[in-house]
PDB file of C-alpha atoms in Angstrom:
ATOM      1  CA  ALA A 317      55.724  28.291 -33.783  1.00  0.00           C
ATOM      2  CA  PHE A 318      53.710  29.923 -36.519  1.00  0.00           C
ATOM      3  CA  PHE A 319      55.146  33.438 -35.957  1.00  0.00           C
ATOM      4  CA  ALA A 320      58.673  32.133 -35.410  1.00  0.00           C
ATOM      5  CA  ASN A 321      58.501  30.315 -38.776  1.00  0.00           C
ATOM      6  CA  LEU A 322      57.210  33.434 -40.479  1.00  0.00           C
ATOM      7  CA  LEU A 323      60.698  34.899 -39.799  1.00  0.00           C
ATOM      8  CA  THR A 324      62.219  32.137 -41.931  1.00  0.00           C
ATOM      9  CA  PRO A 325      62.000  31.686 -45.779  1.00  0.00           C
ATOM     10  CA  VAL A 326      59.331  28.929 -45.477  1.00  0.00           C
ATOM     11  CA  PRO A 327      55.865  29.651 -47.044  1.00  0.00           C
ATOM     12  CA  VAL A 328      53.022  30.828 -44.822  1.00  0.00           C
ATOM     13  CA  ALA A 329      51.151  27.544 -45.366  1.00  0.00           C
ATOM     14  CA  THR A 330      54.211  25.549 -44.229  1.00  0.00           C
ATOM     15  CA  ALA A 331      54.534  27.702 -41.129  1.00  0.00           C
ATOM     16  CA  ALA A 332      50.813  27.090 -40.440  1.00  0.00           C
ATOM     17  CA  GLY A 333      51.280  23.335 -40.862  1.00  0.00           C
ATOM     18  CA  ILE A 334      54.198  23.297 -38.425  1.00  0.00           C
ATOM     19  CA  ALA A 335      52.148  25.233 -35.874  1.00  0.00           C
ATOM     20  CA  VAL A 336      49.254  22.834 -36.223  1.00  0.00           C
ATOM     21  CA  GLY A 337      51.573  19.866 -35.575  1.00  0.00           C
ATOM     22  CA  ASN A 338      52.996  21.505 -32.473  1.00  0.00           C
ATOM     23  CA  THR A 339      49.549  22.374 -31.120  1.00  0.00           C
ATOM     24  CA  LEU A 340      48.245  18.888 -31.699  1.00  0.00           C
ATOM     25  CA  GLU A 341      51.288  17.445 -29.988  1.00  0.00           C
ATOM     26  CA  ALA A 342      50.492  19.380 -26.840  1.00  0.00           C
ATOM     27  CA  LEU A 343      46.761  18.725 -26.919  1.00  0.00           C
ATOM     28  CA  VAL A 344      47.120  14.953 -27.447  1.00  0.00           C
ATOM     29  CA  ALA A 345      49.671  14.837 -24.655  1.00  0.00           C
ATOM     30  CA  LEU A 346      47.272  16.648 -22.275  1.00  0.00           C
ATOM     31  CA  PHE A 347      44.417  14.249 -23.190  1.00  0.00           C
ATOM     32  CA  MET A 348      46.604  11.149 -22.711  1.00  0.00           C
ATOM     33  CA  LEU A 349      48.003  12.333 -19.347  1.00  0.00           C
ATOM     34  CA  ARG A 350      44.470  12.947 -18.098  1.00  0.00           C
ATOM     35  CA  VAL A 351      43.320   9.521 -19.218  1.00  0.00           C
ATOM     36  CA  LEU A 352      46.302   7.963 -17.461  1.00  0.00           C
ATOM     37  CA  ALA A 353      45.517   9.840 -14.226  1.00  0.00           C
ATOM     38  CA  PHE A 354      48.903  11.512 -14.263  1.00  0.00           C
ATOM     39  CA  HIS A 355      49.922  13.516 -11.163  1.00  0.00           C
ATOM     40  CA  ASN A 356      51.667  16.851 -11.970  1.00  0.00           C
ATOM     41  CA  SER A 357      53.926  16.618  -8.946  1.00  0.00           C
ATOM     42  CA  LEU A 358      55.916  13.714 -10.514  1.00  0.00           C
ATOM     43  CA  ASP A 359      56.132  12.259  -6.971  1.00  0.00           C
ATOM     44  CA  GLY A 360      56.047   8.581  -8.048  1.00  0.00           C
ATOM     45  CA  ALA A 361      57.836   6.343 -10.498  1.00  0.00           C
ATOM     46  CA  ARG A 362      54.588   5.544 -12.208  1.00  0.00           C
ATOM     47  CA  ASP A 363      53.998   9.197 -12.974  1.00  0.00           C
ATOM     48  CA  VAL A 364      57.472   9.550 -14.413  1.00  0.00           C
ATOM     49  CA  PHE A 365      56.883   6.495 -16.549  1.00  0.00           C
ATOM     50  CA  LYS A 366      53.534   7.878 -17.804  1.00  0.00           C
ATOM     51  CA  PHE A 367      55.082  11.230 -18.644  1.00  0.00           C
ATOM     52  CA  VAL A 368      58.035   9.702 -20.498  1.00  0.00           C
ATOM     53  CA  LEU A 369      55.761   7.376 -22.452  1.00  0.00           C
ATOM     54  CA  VAL A 370      53.428  10.167 -23.490  1.00  0.00           C
ATOM     55  CA  SER A 371      56.403  12.427 -24.375  1.00  0.00           C
ATOM     56  CA  LEU A 372      57.934   9.742 -26.643  1.00  0.00           C
ATOM     57  CA  PHE A 373      54.645   9.133 -28.438  1.00  0.00           C
ATOM     58  CA  CYS A 374      53.125  12.604 -28.826  1.00  0.00           C
ATOM     59  CA  THR A 375      56.331  14.260 -30.145  1.00  0.00           C
ATOM     60  CA  THR A 376      55.982  12.012 -33.186  1.00  0.00           C
ATOM     61  CA  ILE A 377      52.909  14.086 -34.135  1.00  0.00           C
ATOM     62  CA  SER A 378      54.799  17.321 -34.463  1.00  0.00           C
ATOM     63  CA  ALA A 379      57.730  15.709 -36.177  1.00  0.00           C
ATOM     64  CA  THR A 380      55.531  13.953 -38.740  1.00  0.00           C
ATOM     65  CA  ILE A 381      53.212  16.893 -39.545  1.00  0.00           C
ATOM     66  CA  GLY A 382      56.066  19.398 -39.454  1.00  0.00           C
ATOM     67  CA  ASN A 383      58.187  17.466 -41.877  1.00  0.00           C
ATOM     68  CA  LEU A 384      55.339  16.792 -44.250  1.00  0.00           C
ATOM     69  CA  SER A 385      54.624  20.543 -44.218  1.00  0.00           C
ATOM     70  CA  LEU A 386      58.244  21.246 -45.092  1.00  0.00           C
ATOM     71  CA  TYR A 387      58.260  18.720 -47.935  1.00  0.00           C
ATOM     72  CA  LEU A 388      54.967  19.860 -49.380  1.00  0.00           C
ATOM     73  CA  GLY A 389      56.240  23.461 -49.236  1.00  0.00           C
ATOM     74  CA  ASN A 390      59.586  22.453 -50.858  1.00  0.00           C
ATOM     75  CA  ALA A 391      61.400  23.949 -47.801  1.00  0.00           C
ATOM     76  CA  THR A 392      63.578  21.068 -46.622  1.00  0.00           C
ATOM     77  CA  GLY A 393      66.760  22.308 -48.272  1.00  0.00           C
ATOM     78  CA  GLY A 394      67.368  18.829 -49.664  1.00  0.00           C
ATOM     79  CA  GLN A 395      67.664  17.098 -46.276  1.00  0.00           C
ATOM     80  CA  ASP A 396      66.789  13.443 -45.953  1.00  0.00           C
ATOM     81  CA  PHE A 397      63.253  12.975 -44.557  1.00  0.00           C
ATOM     82  CA  SER A 398      64.254  10.334 -42.004  1.00  0.00           C
ATOM     83  CA  GLU A 399      67.193  12.336 -40.681  1.00  0.00           C
ATOM     84  CA  LEU A 400      65.030  15.492 -40.415  1.00  0.00           C
ATOM     85  CA  TRP A 401      62.271  13.600 -38.743  1.00  0.00           C
ATOM     86  CA  LEU A 402      64.677  12.081 -36.175  1.00  0.00           C
ATOM     87  CA  THR A 403      66.154  15.477 -35.409  1.00  0.00           C
ATOM     88  CA  TRP A 404      62.764  17.026 -34.987  1.00  0.00           C
ATOM     89  CA  TRP A 405      61.330  14.256 -32.860  1.00  0.00           C
ATOM     90  CA  LEU A 406      64.374  13.969 -30.573  1.00  0.00           C
ATOM     91  CA  GLY A 407      64.441  17.742 -30.098  1.00  0.00           C
ATOM     92  CA  ASP A 408      60.758  17.922 -29.105  1.00  0.00           C
ATOM     93  CA  THR A 409      61.154  14.862 -26.824  1.00  0.00           C
ATOM     94  CA  VAL A 410      64.271  16.151 -24.971  1.00  0.00           C
ATOM     95  CA  GLY A 411      62.642  19.553 -24.702  1.00  0.00           C
ATOM     96  CA  ALA A 412      59.623  17.989 -22.986  1.00  0.00           C
ATOM     97  CA  LEU A 413      61.790  15.840 -20.757  1.00  0.00           C
ATOM     98  CA  LEU A 414      63.942  18.803 -19.602  1.00  0.00           C
ATOM     99  CA  ILE A 415      61.644  21.758 -19.401  1.00  0.00           C
ATOM    100  CA  THR A 416      58.245  20.344 -18.356  1.00  0.00           C
ATOM    101  CA  PRO A 417      59.422  18.495 -15.201  1.00  0.00           C
ATOM    102  CA  LEU A 418      61.228  21.673 -14.152  1.00  0.00           C
ATOM    103  CA  ILE A 419      57.979  23.705 -14.483  1.00  0.00           C
ATOM    104  CA  LEU A 420      55.811  21.050 -12.798  1.00  0.00           C
ATOM    105  CA  THR A 421      58.037  20.244  -9.848  1.00  0.00           C
ATOM    106  CA  TRP A 422      58.634  23.958  -9.060  1.00  0.00           C
ATOM    107  CA  THR A 423      55.000  25.046  -9.327  1.00  0.00           C
ATOM    108  CA  VAL A 424      53.141  22.086  -7.662  1.00  0.00           C
ATOM    109  CA  GLY A 425      53.853  19.761  -4.826  1.00  0.00           C
ATOM    110  CA  THR A 426      54.703  22.197  -2.077  1.00  0.00           C
ATOM    111  CA  ASP A 427      55.640  19.288   0.200  1.00  0.00           C
ATOM    112  CA  GLN A 428      58.801  18.944  -1.908  1.00  0.00           C
ATOM    113  CA  ARG A 429      60.296  22.115  -0.507  1.00  0.00           C
ATOM    114  CA  LEU A 430      63.762  21.632   0.966  1.00  0.00           C
ATOM    115  CA  PRO A 431      64.354  21.980   4.688  1.00  0.00           C
ATOM    116  CA  ARG A 432      66.008  25.313   5.386  1.00  0.00           C
ATOM    117  CA  GLN A 433      69.332  23.663   6.477  1.00  0.00           C
ATOM    118  CA  ARG A 434      69.714  22.070   2.995  1.00  0.00           C
ATOM    119  CA  TYR A 435      69.882  25.333   1.143  1.00  0.00           C
ATOM    120  CA  ILE A 436      73.654  25.517   1.594  1.00  0.00           C
ATOM    121  CA  GLU A 437      74.000  21.897   0.458  1.00  0.00           C
ATOM    122  CA  ALA A 438      71.951  22.620  -2.645  1.00  0.00           C
ATOM    123  CA  ALA A 439      74.146  25.671  -3.457  1.00  0.00           C
ATOM    124  CA  VAL A 440      77.330  23.655  -2.994  1.00  0.00           C
ATOM    125  CA  LEU A 441      75.908  20.903  -5.303  1.00  0.00           C
ATOM    126  CA  LEU A 442      75.059  23.331  -8.054  1.00  0.00           C
ATOM    127  CA  LEU A 443      78.511  24.953  -7.828  1.00  0.00           C
ATOM    128  CA  LEU A 444      80.289  21.535  -8.084  1.00  0.00           C
ATOM    129  CA  LEU A 445      77.992  20.436 -10.901  1.00  0.00           C
ATOM    130  CA  THR A 446      78.648  23.661 -12.768  1.00  0.00           C
ATOM    131  CA  ALA A 447      82.414  23.183 -12.338  1.00  0.00           C
ATOM    132  CA  SER A 448      82.326  19.539 -13.547  1.00  0.00           C
ATOM    133  CA  SER A 449      80.075  20.548 -16.504  1.00  0.00           C
ATOM    134  CA  MET A 450      82.501  23.290 -17.492  1.00  0.00           C
ATOM    135  CA  ALA A 451      85.391  20.873 -17.265  1.00  0.00           C
ATOM    136  CA  THR A 452      83.466  18.514 -19.591  1.00  0.00           C
ATOM    137  CA  PHE A 453      82.105  21.042 -22.093  1.00  0.00           C
ATOM    138  CA  GLY A 454      84.306  24.081 -21.610  1.00  0.00           C
ATOM    139  CA  GLY A 455      87.535  23.100 -23.435  1.00  0.00           C
ATOM    140  CA  PRO A 456      90.183  20.481 -23.977  1.00  0.00           C
ATOM    141  CA  PHE A 457      91.143  18.246 -21.068  1.00  0.00           C
ATOM    142  CA  PRO A 458      94.735  18.870 -19.771  1.00  0.00           C
ATOM    143  CA  ILE A 459      95.780  15.227 -20.458  1.00  0.00           C
ATOM    144  CA  PRO A 460      95.560  13.369 -23.701  1.00  0.00           C
ATOM    145  CA  LEU A 461      92.269  11.566 -23.067  1.00  0.00           C
ATOM    146  CA  LYS A 462      89.250  11.022 -25.262  1.00  0.00           C
ATOM    147  CA  TYR A 463      86.290  13.227 -24.296  1.00  0.00           C
ATOM    148  CA  TYR A 464      83.654  10.544 -23.895  1.00  0.00           C
ATOM    149  CA  PRO A 465      84.540   9.374 -20.290  1.00  0.00           C
ATOM    150  CA  LEU A 466      84.394  13.006 -19.103  1.00  0.00           C
ATOM    151  CA  ALA A 467      80.597  13.064 -19.450  1.00  0.00           C
ATOM    152  CA  ARG A 468      80.522  10.780 -16.458  1.00  0.00           C
ATOM    153  CA  LEU A 469      81.997  13.481 -14.231  1.00  0.00           C
ATOM    154  CA  THR A 470      78.463  14.850 -13.713  1.00  0.00           C
ATOM    155  CA  VAL A 471      76.885  11.510 -12.707  1.00  0.00           C
ATOM    156  CA  PRO A 472      77.820  11.620  -8.939  1.00  0.00           C
ATOM    157  CA  PHE A 473      76.280  15.083  -8.620  1.00  0.00           C
ATOM    158  CA  PHE A 474      73.055  13.913 -10.218  1.00  0.00           C
ATOM    159  CA  LEU A 475      72.951  10.991  -7.762  1.00  0.00           C
ATOM    160  CA  TRP A 476      73.554  13.501  -4.947  1.00  0.00           C
ATOM    161  CA  ALA A 477      70.673  15.597  -6.255  1.00  0.00           C
ATOM    162  CA  ALA A 478      68.334  12.669  -6.591  1.00  0.00           C
ATOM    163  CA  PHE A 479      68.842  11.225  -3.152  1.00  0.00           C
ATOM    164  CA  ARG A 480      69.189  14.359  -1.153  1.00  0.00           C
ATOM    165  CA  LEU A 481      67.258  17.076  -2.958  1.00  0.00           C
ATOM    166  CA  GLY A 482      64.363  15.233  -4.617  1.00  0.00           C
ATOM    167  CA  GLN A 483      62.703  16.039  -7.928  1.00  0.00           C
ATOM    168  CA  ARG A 484      63.281  19.763  -7.737  1.00  0.00           C
ATOM    169  CA  GLY A 485      67.030  19.213  -7.220  1.00  0.00           C
ATOM    170  CA  VAL A 486      67.203  16.829 -10.211  1.00  0.00           C
ATOM    171  CA  THR A 487      65.303  19.166 -12.551  1.00  0.00           C
ATOM    172  CA  LEU A 488      67.529  22.115 -11.520  1.00  0.00           C
ATOM    173  CA  ALA A 489      70.631  20.068 -12.014  1.00  0.00           C
ATOM    174  CA  THR A 490      69.417  18.920 -15.402  1.00  0.00           C
ATOM    175  CA  ILE A 491      68.875  22.457 -16.592  1.00  0.00           C
ATOM    176  CA  THR A 492      72.184  23.590 -15.283  1.00  0.00           C
ATOM    177  CA  ILE A 493      74.198  20.971 -17.195  1.00  0.00           C
ATOM    178  CA  SER A 494      72.001  21.427 -20.246  1.00  0.00           C
ATOM    179  CA  VAL A 495      72.767  25.178 -20.596  1.00  0.00           C
ATOM    180  CA  ILE A 496      76.533  24.578 -20.254  1.00  0.00           C
ATOM    181  CA  ALA A 497      76.487  21.513 -22.492  1.00  0.00           C
ATOM    182  CA  VAL A 498      74.530  23.283 -25.290  1.00  0.00           C
ATOM    183  CA  LEU A 499      76.796  26.318 -25.210  1.00  0.00           C
ATOM    184  CA  GLY A 500      79.957  24.210 -25.231  1.00  0.00           C
ATOM    185  CA  THR A 501      78.810  21.886 -27.964  1.00  0.00           C
ATOM    186  CA  ALA A 502      77.705  24.833 -30.155  1.00  0.00           C
ATOM    187  CA  ASP A 503      81.285  26.164 -29.815  1.00  0.00           C
ATOM    188  CA  GLY A 504      82.723  22.766 -30.910  1.00  0.00           C
ATOM    189  CA  LEU A 505      83.822  21.697 -27.460  1.00  0.00           C
ATOM    190  CA  GLY A 506      83.044  18.615 -25.356  1.00  0.00           C
ATOM    191  CA  PRO A 507      82.515  14.876 -25.840  1.00  0.00           C
ATOM    192  CA  PHE A 508      79.649  15.062 -28.312  1.00  0.00           C
ATOM    193  CA  VAL A 509      81.199  17.121 -31.102  1.00  0.00           C
ATOM    194  CA  SER A 510      80.884  15.064 -34.277  1.00  0.00           C
ATOM    195  CA  ARG A 511      81.259  15.402 -38.075  1.00  0.00           C
ATOM    196  CA  THR A 512      78.298  17.812 -38.472  1.00  0.00           C
ATOM    197  CA  PRO A 513      76.443  20.139 -36.194  1.00  0.00           C
ATOM    198  CA  ASN A 514      73.315  17.948 -36.607  1.00  0.00           C
ATOM    199  CA  ASP A 515      75.170  14.784 -35.479  1.00  0.00           C
ATOM    200  CA  SER A 516      76.543  16.685 -32.500  1.00  0.00           C
ATOM    201  CA  LEU A 517      73.090  17.892 -31.596  1.00  0.00           C
ATOM    202  CA  LEU A 518      71.618  14.364 -31.683  1.00  0.00           C
ATOM    203  CA  LEU A 519      74.400  12.901 -29.531  1.00  0.00           C
ATOM    204  CA  LEU A 520      74.020  15.740 -26.968  1.00  0.00           C
ATOM    205  CA  GLN A 521      70.228  15.489 -26.800  1.00  0.00           C
ATOM    206  CA  MET A 522      70.400  11.687 -26.193  1.00  0.00           C
ATOM    207  CA  PHE A 523      72.822  12.359 -23.391  1.00  0.00           C
ATOM    208  CA  LEU A 524      70.637  15.052 -21.765  1.00  0.00           C
ATOM    209  CA  GLY A 525      67.366  13.157 -22.299  1.00  0.00           C
ATOM    210  CA  SER A 526      68.658   9.891 -20.822  1.00  0.00           C
ATOM    211  CA  ASN A 527      70.059  11.817 -17.730  1.00  0.00           C
ATOM    212  CA  ALA A 528      66.706  13.509 -17.190  1.00  0.00           C
ATOM    213  CA  VAL A 529      64.738  10.296 -17.325  1.00  0.00           C
ATOM    214  CA  MET A 530      67.103   8.174 -15.259  1.00  0.00           C
ATOM    215  CA  PHE A 531      67.474  10.537 -12.362  1.00  0.00           C
ATOM    216  CA  LEU A 532      63.828  11.489 -12.275  1.00  0.00           C
ATOM    217  CA  PHE A 533      63.098   7.791 -11.756  1.00  0.00           C
ATOM    218  CA  LEU A 534      65.663   7.684  -8.908  1.00  0.00           C
TER     219      LEU A 534
END
């Protein structure tokens, strides 16, 4: 975070403050998860609940320290503090909910490996999920219909992943739709395009984060 922010116009002290906030966020999360006896395999609803709870809380640290650093360094560009804080907090939270379970479920818990006969099923699921995601975020629908119901096209495939492919299937499905959704929304396509890029980002992140939590619980 420190070196990335050095590439921007913010002062060095501001970049350092942002880096401190990000580091504390991770360290506090690690401490809390250890105190709560969290299992890295995410193989129980209690572990998912602990992880979500810690993610929601610890990301406030980075958002708060980072925004204070920007304001003290006069580097906010005139943005409202509350809006900037919400964007920062939600971005960190959704990042944790999307990326961390993917890493954890694919590096620990070897008993979660799929039976060999389900590899074809997993491949078919990913292809269908990709197709439905591209239909949702890849361009205008062929009939005059508001975009919002189209986001539900992906729900059956998440249910399929949750009940047939376990945590690894869910995390892989989540990343697949996330990549397509981010690219589509950045191009101004899909159900979450709003008045400003920031509003679009917030709507998209809430959709992706809620999907990740809901189907990990399942």
